[in-house]
Amino acid sequence: MPHKGAREKCFCAYAQLVQQLHDAFTVECPSWPLFVSTDGNNPDKVLHVGEATVLGKVRGNATAGHYGSIIDWAADLGSGFNRDCDRLLSPNCQTVGVHLLSIPRRRYIRDVFGLQSMLNQKQVLDLCALLRDMISAPLSLFDRLERYDSCRLQDEDPTKTNECVSQCFHIEPDVFYMHLHTTAGLLRVRNDPYNSGLGPNFNSSVVYDGYRAFGR
């Protein structure tokens, strides 16, 4: 695995995090203060909801200089792509839009094909509960969700200009722990050189496969 599986270990640690921070959590994911904390001291961007764990929150921390949303290579939250809060650009550390992740809480699933495996094994109730919580939990954190339409057109990015929200899985994930991106109203979304995976975009990286290239 890339980075010796460090990102997958972190996702697993997030899913297993209990209310109090244990030394084991830091051992499994020493980088957690950079990604799931708004103050550098507490993993306050980790929220368990039913069968899902949500990563990210709406409110940032201007004192510590951290956004609440999860930074991402393809997302400009107001301070540049893959950048945490720059108080010269975002004095209150409030993101332009929202970018959250949701992951399975009680089981490891590598990618979306693991959902098909659950269906094949007739784990229908478990599958429905998992998808329900992964989809609905991040949306419940939004302020005024009703202001966003759904990104339903090809190449309609979840940007401030389009005022739409998208929820997307990776077919070929960058972290081998299935995760759902919930994205809305960002300042910018990166689409080149590869599709960002944050909206219903044409994916030039798999242009040879018409099914996957259009994210359907």
PDB file of C-alpha atoms in Angstrom, residues 3 5 9 25-26 43 48-49 57 67 85 95 100 102 109 128 139 150 166 173 184 209 211:
ATOM      1  CA  HIS A   3       2.790   5.278   2.430  1.00  0.00           C
ATOM      2  CA  GLY A   5      -0.631   1.827   4.788  1.00  0.00           C
ATOM      3  CA  LYS A   9      -4.374   2.787   9.634  1.00  0.00           C
ATOM      4  CA  PHE A  25      -4.915   6.125  18.831  1.00  0.00           C
ATOM      5  CA  THR A  26      -1.790   8.272  18.517  1.00  0.00           C
ATOM      6  CA  PRO A  43      -9.952  14.805  17.574  1.00  0.00           C
ATOM      7  CA  HIS A  48     -19.753   8.445  15.212  1.00  0.00           C
ATOM      8  CA  VAL A  49     -23.316   8.171  13.904  1.00  0.00           C
ATOM      9  CA  LYS A  57     -17.269  19.532  10.889  1.00  0.00           C
ATOM     10  CA  TYR A  67     -10.768  24.599   9.092  1.00  0.00           C
ATOM     11  CA  CYS A  85      -6.825  27.841   6.999  1.00  0.00           C
ATOM     12  CA  THR A  95     -14.581  27.378   4.838  1.00  0.00           C
ATOM     13  CA  LEU A 100     -16.731  15.929   4.779  1.00  0.00           C
ATOM     14  CA  SER A 102     -17.875   9.304   5.993  1.00  0.00           C
ATOM     15  CA  ILE A 109     -14.505  -2.303   3.519  1.00  0.00           C
ATOM     16  CA  CYS A 128     -28.954  -0.546   4.041  1.00  0.00           C
ATOM     17  CA  LEU A 139     -25.707  16.007   5.448  1.00  0.00           C
ATOM     18  CA  SER A 150     -28.089  18.349  -6.125  1.00  0.00           C
ATOM     19  CA  SER A 166     -22.573  15.964  -4.331  1.00  0.00           C
ATOM     20  CA  PRO A 173      -9.768   4.946  -4.165  1.00  0.00           C
ATOM     21  CA  ALA A 184     -20.924  21.464  -1.447  1.00  0.00           C
ATOM     22  CA  ASP A 209     -13.605   2.615 -19.868  1.00  0.00           C
ATOM     23  CA  TYR A 211     -18.640   3.057 -17.693  1.00  0.00           C
TER      24      TYR A 211
END
